[in-house]
mmCIF file of C-alpha atoms in Angstrom:
data_model
loop_
_atom_site.group_PDB
_atom_site.id
_atom_site.type_symbol
_atom_site.label_atom_id
_atom_site.label_comp_id
_atom_site.label_asym_id
_atom_site.label_seq_id
_atom_site.Cartn_x
_atom_site.Cartn_y
_atom_site.Cartn_z
ATOM 1 C CA UNK A 263 0.000 0.000 0.000
ATOM 2 C CA UNK A 264 2.930 2.295 0.638
ATOM 3 C CA UNK A 265 4.175 1.856 -2.923
ATOM 4 C CA UNK A 266 0.772 2.851 -4.261
ATOM 5 C CA UNK A 267 0.779 6.092 -2.276
ATOM 6 C CA UNK A 268 4.335 6.845 -3.393
ATOM 7 C CA UNK A 269 3.400 6.270 -7.025
ATOM 8 C CA UNK A 270 0.280 8.372 -6.662
ATOM 9 C CA UNK A 271 2.160 11.167 -4.913
ATOM 10 C CA UNK A 272 4.946 11.196 -7.522
ATOM 11 C CA UNK A 273 2.364 11.247 -10.326
ATOM 12 C CA UNK A 274 0.660 14.246 -8.732
ATOM 13 C CA UNK A 275 3.812 16.186 -7.999
ATOM 14 C CA UNK A 276 5.624 15.257 -11.234
ATOM 15 C CA UNK A 277 8.613 13.743 -9.463
ATOM 16 C CA UNK A 278 10.154 10.514 -10.757
ATOM 17 C CA UNK A 279 10.292 7.745 -8.230
ATOM 18 C CA UNK A 280 13.712 6.631 -7.347
ATOM 19 C CA UNK A 281 14.535 3.009 -8.186
ATOM 20 C CA UNK A 282 16.832 0.993 -6.075
ATOM 21 C CA UNK A 283 20.036 0.539 -8.108
ATOM 22 C CA UNK A 284 23.156 -1.429 -7.528
ATOM 23 C CA UNK A 285 26.008 0.869 -8.396
ATOM 24 C CA UNK A 286 28.409 -2.003 -9.080
ATOM 25 C CA UNK A 287 26.317 -3.481 -11.929
ATOM 26 C CA UNK A 288 26.364 -1.631 -15.236
ATOM 27 C CA UNK A 289 25.694 -2.388 -18.901
ATOM 28 C CA UNK A 290 28.962 -3.233 -20.547
ATOM 29 C CA UNK A 291 29.085 -2.159 -24.152
ATOM 30 C CA UNK A 292 32.031 -4.400 -25.043
ATOM 31 C CA UNK A 293 30.278 -7.711 -24.186
ATOM 32 C CA UNK A 294 29.160 -8.536 -27.736
ATOM 33 C CA UNK A 295 29.904 -6.641 -30.903
ATOM 34 C CA UNK A 296 28.474 -6.678 -34.416
ATOM 35 C CA UNK A 297 31.928 -7.559 -35.754
ATOM 36 C CA UNK A 298 31.996 -10.771 -33.739
ATOM 37 C CA UNK A 299 28.476 -11.706 -34.897
ATOM 38 C CA UNK A 300 29.356 -11.009 -38.531
ATOM 39 C CA UNK A 301 32.607 -12.930 -38.210
ATOM 40 C CA UNK A 302 30.799 -15.985 -36.869
ATOM 41 C CA UNK A 303 28.251 -15.876 -39.688
ATOM 42 C CA UNK A 304 30.900 -15.432 -42.393
ATOM 43 C CA UNK A 305 33.063 -18.145 -40.812
ATOM 44 C CA UNK A 306 30.145 -20.553 -40.743
ATOM 45 C CA UNK A 307 29.377 -19.944 -44.427
ATOM 46 C CA UNK A 308 33.029 -20.404 -45.393
ATOM 47 C CA UNK A 309 33.223 -23.570 -43.284
ATOM 48 C CA UNK A 310 30.126 -25.024 -44.981
ATOM 49 C CA UNK A 311 31.642 -24.347 -48.423
ATOM 50 C CA UNK A 312 34.943 -25.917 -47.437
ATOM 51 C CA UNK A 313 33.224 -29.031 -46.083
ATOM 52 C CA UNK A 314 31.070 -29.251 -49.240
ATOM 53 C CA UNK A 315 34.196 -29.051 -51.402
ATOM 54 C CA UNK A 316 35.960 -31.757 -49.387
ATOM 55 C CA UNK A 317 32.925 -34.069 -49.613
ATOM 56 C CA UNK A 318 32.693 -33.451 -53.382
ATOM 57 C CA UNK A 319 36.374 -34.268 -53.858
ATOM 58 C CA UNK A 320 35.897 -37.473 -51.806
ATOM 59 C CA UNK A 321 32.952 -38.380 -54.014
ATOM 60 C CA UNK A 322 35.033 -37.892 -57.167
ATOM 61 C CA UNK A 323 37.851 -39.996 -55.724
ATOM 62 C CA UNK A 324 35.539 -42.848 -54.729
ATOM 63 C CA UNK A 325 33.695 -42.763 -58.066
ATOM 64 C CA UNK A 326 36.998 -42.960 -59.949
ATOM 65 C CA UNK A 327 38.367 -45.769 -57.758
ATOM 66 C CA UNK A 328 35.141 -47.747 -58.190
ATOM 67 C CA UNK A 329 35.215 -47.305 -61.964
ATOM 68 C CA UNK A 330 38.804 -48.564 -62.055
ATOM 69 C CA UNK A 331 38.244 -51.581 -59.800
ATOM 70 C CA UNK A 332 34.764 -52.614 -61.043
ATOM 71 C CA UNK A 333 34.295 -55.426 -63.573
ATOM 72 C CA UNK A 334 33.258 -54.629 -67.130
ATOM 73 C CA UNK A 335 29.545 -53.872 -67.528
ATOM 74 C CA UNK A 336 27.240 -56.500 -68.953
ATOM 75 C CA UNK A 337 26.543 -56.213 -72.695
ATOM 76 C CA UNK A 338 22.909 -55.336 -72.023
ATOM 77 C CA UNK A 339 24.004 -52.382 -69.863
ATOM 78 C CA UNK A 340 26.150 -50.977 -72.674
ATOM 79 C CA UNK A 341 23.097 -50.564 -74.915
ATOM 80 C CA UNK A 342 20.995 -48.857 -72.257
ATOM 81 C CA UNK A 343 17.726 -49.985 -70.795
ATOM 82 C CA UNK A 344 15.768 -52.033 -73.318
ATOM 83 C CA UNK A 345 11.996 -51.936 -73.365
ATOM 84 C CA UNK A 346 10.429 -54.615 -71.167
ATOM 85 C CA UNK A 347 8.677 -57.444 -72.982
ATOM 86 C CA UNK A 348 4.976 -57.325 -73.750
ATOM 87 C CA UNK A 349 2.540 -56.924 -72.083
ATOM 88 C CA UNK A 350 3.505 -53.535 -70.706
ATOM 89 C CA UNK A 351 1.479 -51.328 -68.429
ATOM 90 C CA UNK A 352 -1.569 -49.953 -70.143
ATOM 91 C CA UNK A 353 -2.024 -46.205 -70.335
ATOM 92 C CA UNK A 354 -5.821 -46.521 -70.473
ATOM 93 C CA UNK A 355 -7.088 -50.040 -69.736
ATOM 94 C CA UNK A 356 -10.758 -49.146 -70.213
ATOM 95 C CA UNK A 357 -10.149 -47.710 -73.677
ATOM 96 C CA UNK A 358 -8.024 -50.749 -74.590
ATOM 97 C CA UNK A 359 -10.814 -53.085 -73.436
ATOM 98 C CA UNK A 360 -13.398 -51.147 -75.484
ATOM 99 C CA UNK A 361 -11.169 -51.350 -78.569
ATOM 100 C CA UNK A 362 -10.568 -55.088 -78.062
ATOM 101 C CA UNK A 363 -14.298 -55.776 -77.701
ATOM 102 C CA UNK A 364 -15.033 -53.713 -80.799
ATOM 103 C CA UNK A 365 -12.487 -55.795 -82.793
ATOM 104 C CA UNK A 366 -13.975 -59.026 -81.449
ATOM 105 C CA UNK A 367 -17.536 -57.925 -82.239
ATOM 106 C CA UNK A 368 -16.483 -56.976 -85.764
ATOM 107 C CA UNK A 369 -14.747 -60.345 -86.211
ATOM 108 C CA UNK A 370 -17.824 -62.210 -84.984
ATOM 109 C CA UNK A 371 -20.241 -60.290 -87.219
ATOM 110 C CA UNK A 372 -18.380 -59.831 -90.563
ATOM 111 C CA UNK A 373 -17.009 -61.945 -93.376
ATOM 112 C CA UNK A 374 -13.250 -61.949 -93.978
ATOM 113 C CA UNK A 375 -10.672 -64.036 -95.820
ATOM 114 C CA UNK A 376 -8.479 -66.419 -93.854
ATOM 115 C CA UNK A 377 -6.710 -67.908 -96.909
ATOM 116 C CA UNK A 378 -7.893 -66.463 -100.227
ATOM 117 C CA UNK A 379 -5.988 -68.855 -102.564
ATOM 118 C CA UNK A 380 -7.460 -71.885 -100.770
ATOM 119 C CA UNK A 381 -10.907 -70.282 -100.526
ATOM 120 C CA UNK A 382 -11.097 -70.331 -96.710
ATOM 121 C CA UNK A 383 -13.460 -67.656 -95.418
ATOM 122 C CA UNK A 384 -14.316 -66.518 -91.933
ATOM 123 C CA UNK A 385 -18.085 -66.121 -91.570
ATOM 124 C CA UNK A 386 -20.217 -64.400 -88.926
ATOM 125 C CA UNK A 387 -21.082 -66.578 -85.960
ATOM 126 C CA UNK A 388 -24.839 -66.216 -86.457
ATOM 127 C CA UNK A 389 -24.544 -67.519 -90.031
ATOM 128 C CA UNK A 390 -22.322 -70.411 -88.862
ATOM 129 C CA UNK A 391 -24.955 -71.442 -86.302
ATOM 130 C CA UNK A 392 -27.653 -71.400 -89.007
ATOM 131 C CA UNK A 393 -25.549 -73.587 -91.322
ATOM 132 C CA UNK A 394 -24.812 -76.133 -88.582
ATOM 133 C CA UNK A 395 -28.505 -76.202 -87.627
ATOM 134 C CA UNK A 396 -29.534 -76.847 -91.269
ATOM 135 C CA UNK A 397 -26.873 -79.377 -92.246
ATOM 136 C CA UNK A 398 -25.983 -80.897 -88.892
ATOM 137 C CA UNK A 399 -22.510 -81.866 -87.782
ATOM 138 C CA UNK A 400 -20.907 -84.222 -90.301
ATOM 139 C CA UNK A 401 -19.774 -87.591 -88.936
ATOM 140 C CA UNK A 402 -16.120 -87.967 -88.175
ATOM 141 C CA UNK A 403 -13.993 -90.961 -89.097
ATOM 142 C CA UNK A 404 -12.712 -92.903 -86.126
ATOM 143 C CA UNK A 405 -8.963 -92.814 -85.594
ATOM 144 C CA UNK A 406 -7.067 -95.930 -86.672
ATOM 145 C CA UNK A 407 -5.768 -96.768 -83.193
ATOM 146 C CA UNK A 408 -9.111 -96.395 -81.384
ATOM 147 C CA UNK A 409 -9.648 -99.143 -78.797
ATOM 148 C CA UNK A 410 -13.083 -99.601 -77.338
ATOM 149 C CA UNK A 411 -13.676 -101.801 -74.321
ATOM 150 C CA UNK A 412 -16.751 -103.008 -72.532
ATOM 151 C CA UNK A 413 -17.662 -101.122 -69.341
ATOM 152 C CA UNK A 414 -17.475 -104.405 -67.435
ATOM 153 C CA UNK A 415 -13.721 -104.488 -68.069
ATOM 154 C CA UNK A 416 -13.350 -101.767 -65.447
ATOM 155 C CA UNK A 417 -9.815 -100.549 -66.135
ATOM 156 C CA UNK A 418 -8.333 -97.172 -65.602
ATOM 157 C CA UNK A 419 -8.427 -96.696 -69.366
ATOM 158 C CA UNK A 420 -12.206 -96.955 -69.367
ATOM 159 C CA UNK A 421 -12.633 -94.946 -66.206
ATOM 160 C CA UNK A 422 -15.131 -97.302 -64.628
ATOM 161 C CA UNK A 423 -12.777 -99.344 -62.468
ATOM 162 C CA UNK A 424 -15.308 -102.083 -61.757
ATOM 163 C CA UNK A 425 -18.298 -99.751 -61.288
ATOM 164 C CA UNK A 426 -20.838 -100.912 -63.826
ATOM 165 C CA UNK A 427 -23.968 -99.673 -62.110
ATOM 166 C CA UNK A 428 -24.663 -96.449 -60.316
ATOM 167 C CA UNK A 429 -23.259 -96.141 -56.834
ATOM 168 C CA UNK A 430 -25.668 -96.716 -53.961
ATOM 169 C CA UNK A 431 -26.744 -93.700 -52.016
#
Protein backbone atom coordinates (compact mmCIF):
# COMPACT_ATOMS: atom_id res chain seq x y z
CA UNK A 1 0.00 0.00 0.00
CA UNK A 2 2.93 2.29 0.64
CA UNK A 3 4.17 1.86 -2.92
CA UNK A 4 0.77 2.85 -4.26
CA UNK A 5 0.78 6.09 -2.28
CA UNK A 6 4.34 6.84 -3.39
CA UNK A 7 3.40 6.27 -7.02
CA UNK A 8 0.28 8.37 -6.66
CA UNK A 9 2.16 11.17 -4.91
CA UNK A 10 4.95 11.20 -7.52
CA UNK A 11 2.36 11.25 -10.33
CA UNK A 12 0.66 14.25 -8.73
CA UNK A 13 3.81 16.19 -8.00
CA UNK A 14 5.62 15.26 -11.23
CA UNK A 15 8.61 13.74 -9.46
CA UNK A 16 10.15 10.51 -10.76
CA UNK A 17 10.29 7.74 -8.23
CA UNK A 18 13.71 6.63 -7.35
CA UNK A 19 14.53 3.01 -8.19
CA UNK A 20 16.83 0.99 -6.07
CA UNK A 21 20.04 0.54 -8.11
CA UNK A 22 23.16 -1.43 -7.53
CA UNK A 23 26.01 0.87 -8.40
CA UNK A 24 28.41 -2.00 -9.08
CA UNK A 25 26.32 -3.48 -11.93
CA UNK A 26 26.36 -1.63 -15.24
CA UNK A 27 25.69 -2.39 -18.90
CA UNK A 28 28.96 -3.23 -20.55
CA UNK A 29 29.08 -2.16 -24.15
CA UNK A 30 32.03 -4.40 -25.04
CA UNK A 31 30.28 -7.71 -24.19
CA UNK A 32 29.16 -8.54 -27.74
CA UNK A 33 29.90 -6.64 -30.90
CA UNK A 34 28.47 -6.68 -34.42
CA UNK A 35 31.93 -7.56 -35.75
CA UNK A 36 32.00 -10.77 -33.74
CA UNK A 37 28.48 -11.71 -34.90
CA UNK A 38 29.36 -11.01 -38.53
CA UNK A 39 32.61 -12.93 -38.21
CA UNK A 40 30.80 -15.99 -36.87
CA UNK A 41 28.25 -15.88 -39.69
CA UNK A 42 30.90 -15.43 -42.39
CA UNK A 43 33.06 -18.14 -40.81
CA UNK A 44 30.15 -20.55 -40.74
CA UNK A 45 29.38 -19.94 -44.43
CA UNK A 46 33.03 -20.40 -45.39
CA UNK A 47 33.22 -23.57 -43.28
CA UNK A 48 30.13 -25.02 -44.98
CA UNK A 49 31.64 -24.35 -48.42
CA UNK A 50 34.94 -25.92 -47.44
CA UNK A 51 33.22 -29.03 -46.08
CA UNK A 52 31.07 -29.25 -49.24
CA UNK A 53 34.20 -29.05 -51.40
CA UNK A 54 35.96 -31.76 -49.39
CA UNK A 55 32.92 -34.07 -49.61
CA UNK A 56 32.69 -33.45 -53.38
CA UNK A 57 36.37 -34.27 -53.86
CA UNK A 58 35.90 -37.47 -51.81
CA UNK A 59 32.95 -38.38 -54.01
CA UNK A 60 35.03 -37.89 -57.17
CA UNK A 61 37.85 -40.00 -55.72
CA UNK A 62 35.54 -42.85 -54.73
CA UNK A 63 33.70 -42.76 -58.07
CA UNK A 64 37.00 -42.96 -59.95
CA UNK A 65 38.37 -45.77 -57.76
CA UNK A 66 35.14 -47.75 -58.19
CA UNK A 67 35.21 -47.31 -61.96
CA UNK A 68 38.80 -48.56 -62.05
CA UNK A 69 38.24 -51.58 -59.80
CA UNK A 70 34.76 -52.61 -61.04
CA UNK A 71 34.30 -55.43 -63.57
CA UNK A 72 33.26 -54.63 -67.13
CA UNK A 73 29.55 -53.87 -67.53
CA UNK A 74 27.24 -56.50 -68.95
CA UNK A 75 26.54 -56.21 -72.69
CA UNK A 76 22.91 -55.34 -72.02
CA UNK A 77 24.00 -52.38 -69.86
CA UNK A 78 26.15 -50.98 -72.67
CA UNK A 79 23.10 -50.56 -74.92
CA UNK A 80 20.99 -48.86 -72.26
CA UNK A 81 17.73 -49.98 -70.79
CA UNK A 82 15.77 -52.03 -73.32
CA UNK A 83 12.00 -51.94 -73.37
CA UNK A 84 10.43 -54.61 -71.17
CA UNK A 85 8.68 -57.44 -72.98
CA UNK A 86 4.98 -57.32 -73.75
CA UNK A 87 2.54 -56.92 -72.08
CA UNK A 88 3.50 -53.54 -70.71
CA UNK A 89 1.48 -51.33 -68.43
CA UNK A 90 -1.57 -49.95 -70.14
CA UNK A 91 -2.02 -46.21 -70.33
CA UNK A 92 -5.82 -46.52 -70.47
CA UNK A 93 -7.09 -50.04 -69.74
CA UNK A 94 -10.76 -49.15 -70.21
CA UNK A 95 -10.15 -47.71 -73.68
CA UNK A 96 -8.02 -50.75 -74.59
CA UNK A 97 -10.81 -53.08 -73.44
CA UNK A 98 -13.40 -51.15 -75.48
CA UNK A 99 -11.17 -51.35 -78.57
CA UNK A 100 -10.57 -55.09 -78.06
CA UNK A 101 -14.30 -55.78 -77.70
CA UNK A 102 -15.03 -53.71 -80.80
CA UNK A 103 -12.49 -55.79 -82.79
CA UNK A 104 -13.98 -59.03 -81.45
CA UNK A 105 -17.54 -57.92 -82.24
CA UNK A 106 -16.48 -56.98 -85.76
CA UNK A 107 -14.75 -60.34 -86.21
CA UNK A 108 -17.82 -62.21 -84.98
CA UNK A 109 -20.24 -60.29 -87.22
CA UNK A 110 -18.38 -59.83 -90.56
CA UNK A 111 -17.01 -61.95 -93.38
CA UNK A 112 -13.25 -61.95 -93.98
CA UNK A 113 -10.67 -64.04 -95.82
CA UNK A 114 -8.48 -66.42 -93.85
CA UNK A 115 -6.71 -67.91 -96.91
CA UNK A 116 -7.89 -66.46 -100.23
CA UNK A 117 -5.99 -68.85 -102.56
CA UNK A 118 -7.46 -71.88 -100.77
CA UNK A 119 -10.91 -70.28 -100.53
CA UNK A 120 -11.10 -70.33 -96.71
CA UNK A 121 -13.46 -67.66 -95.42
CA UNK A 122 -14.32 -66.52 -91.93
CA UNK A 123 -18.09 -66.12 -91.57
CA UNK A 124 -20.22 -64.40 -88.93
CA UNK A 125 -21.08 -66.58 -85.96
CA UNK A 126 -24.84 -66.22 -86.46
CA UNK A 127 -24.54 -67.52 -90.03
CA UNK A 128 -22.32 -70.41 -88.86
CA UNK A 129 -24.96 -71.44 -86.30
CA UNK A 130 -27.65 -71.40 -89.01
CA UNK A 131 -25.55 -73.59 -91.32
CA UNK A 132 -24.81 -76.13 -88.58
CA UNK A 133 -28.50 -76.20 -87.63
CA UNK A 134 -29.53 -76.85 -91.27
CA UNK A 135 -26.87 -79.38 -92.25
CA UNK A 136 -25.98 -80.90 -88.89
CA UNK A 137 -22.51 -81.87 -87.78
CA UNK A 138 -20.91 -84.22 -90.30
CA UNK A 139 -19.77 -87.59 -88.94
CA UNK A 140 -16.12 -87.97 -88.18
CA UNK A 141 -13.99 -90.96 -89.10
CA UNK A 142 -12.71 -92.90 -86.13
CA UNK A 143 -8.96 -92.81 -85.59
CA UNK A 144 -7.07 -95.93 -86.67
CA UNK A 145 -5.77 -96.77 -83.19
CA UNK A 146 -9.11 -96.39 -81.38
CA UNK A 147 -9.65 -99.14 -78.80
CA UNK A 148 -13.08 -99.60 -77.34
CA UNK A 149 -13.68 -101.80 -74.32
CA UNK A 150 -16.75 -103.01 -72.53
CA UNK A 151 -17.66 -101.12 -69.34
CA UNK A 152 -17.47 -104.40 -67.43
CA UNK A 153 -13.72 -104.49 -68.07
CA UNK A 154 -13.35 -101.77 -65.45
CA UNK A 155 -9.82 -100.55 -66.14
CA UNK A 156 -8.33 -97.17 -65.60
CA UNK A 157 -8.43 -96.70 -69.37
CA UNK A 158 -12.21 -96.95 -69.37
CA UNK A 159 -12.63 -94.95 -66.21
CA UNK A 160 -15.13 -97.30 -64.63
CA UNK A 161 -12.78 -99.34 -62.47
CA UNK A 162 -15.31 -102.08 -61.76
CA UNK A 163 -18.30 -99.75 -61.29
CA UNK A 164 -20.84 -100.91 -63.83
CA UNK A 165 -23.97 -99.67 -62.11
CA UNK A 166 -24.66 -96.45 -60.32
CA UNK A 167 -23.26 -96.14 -56.83
CA UNK A 168 -25.67 -96.72 -53.96
CA UNK A 169 -26.74 -93.70 -52.02
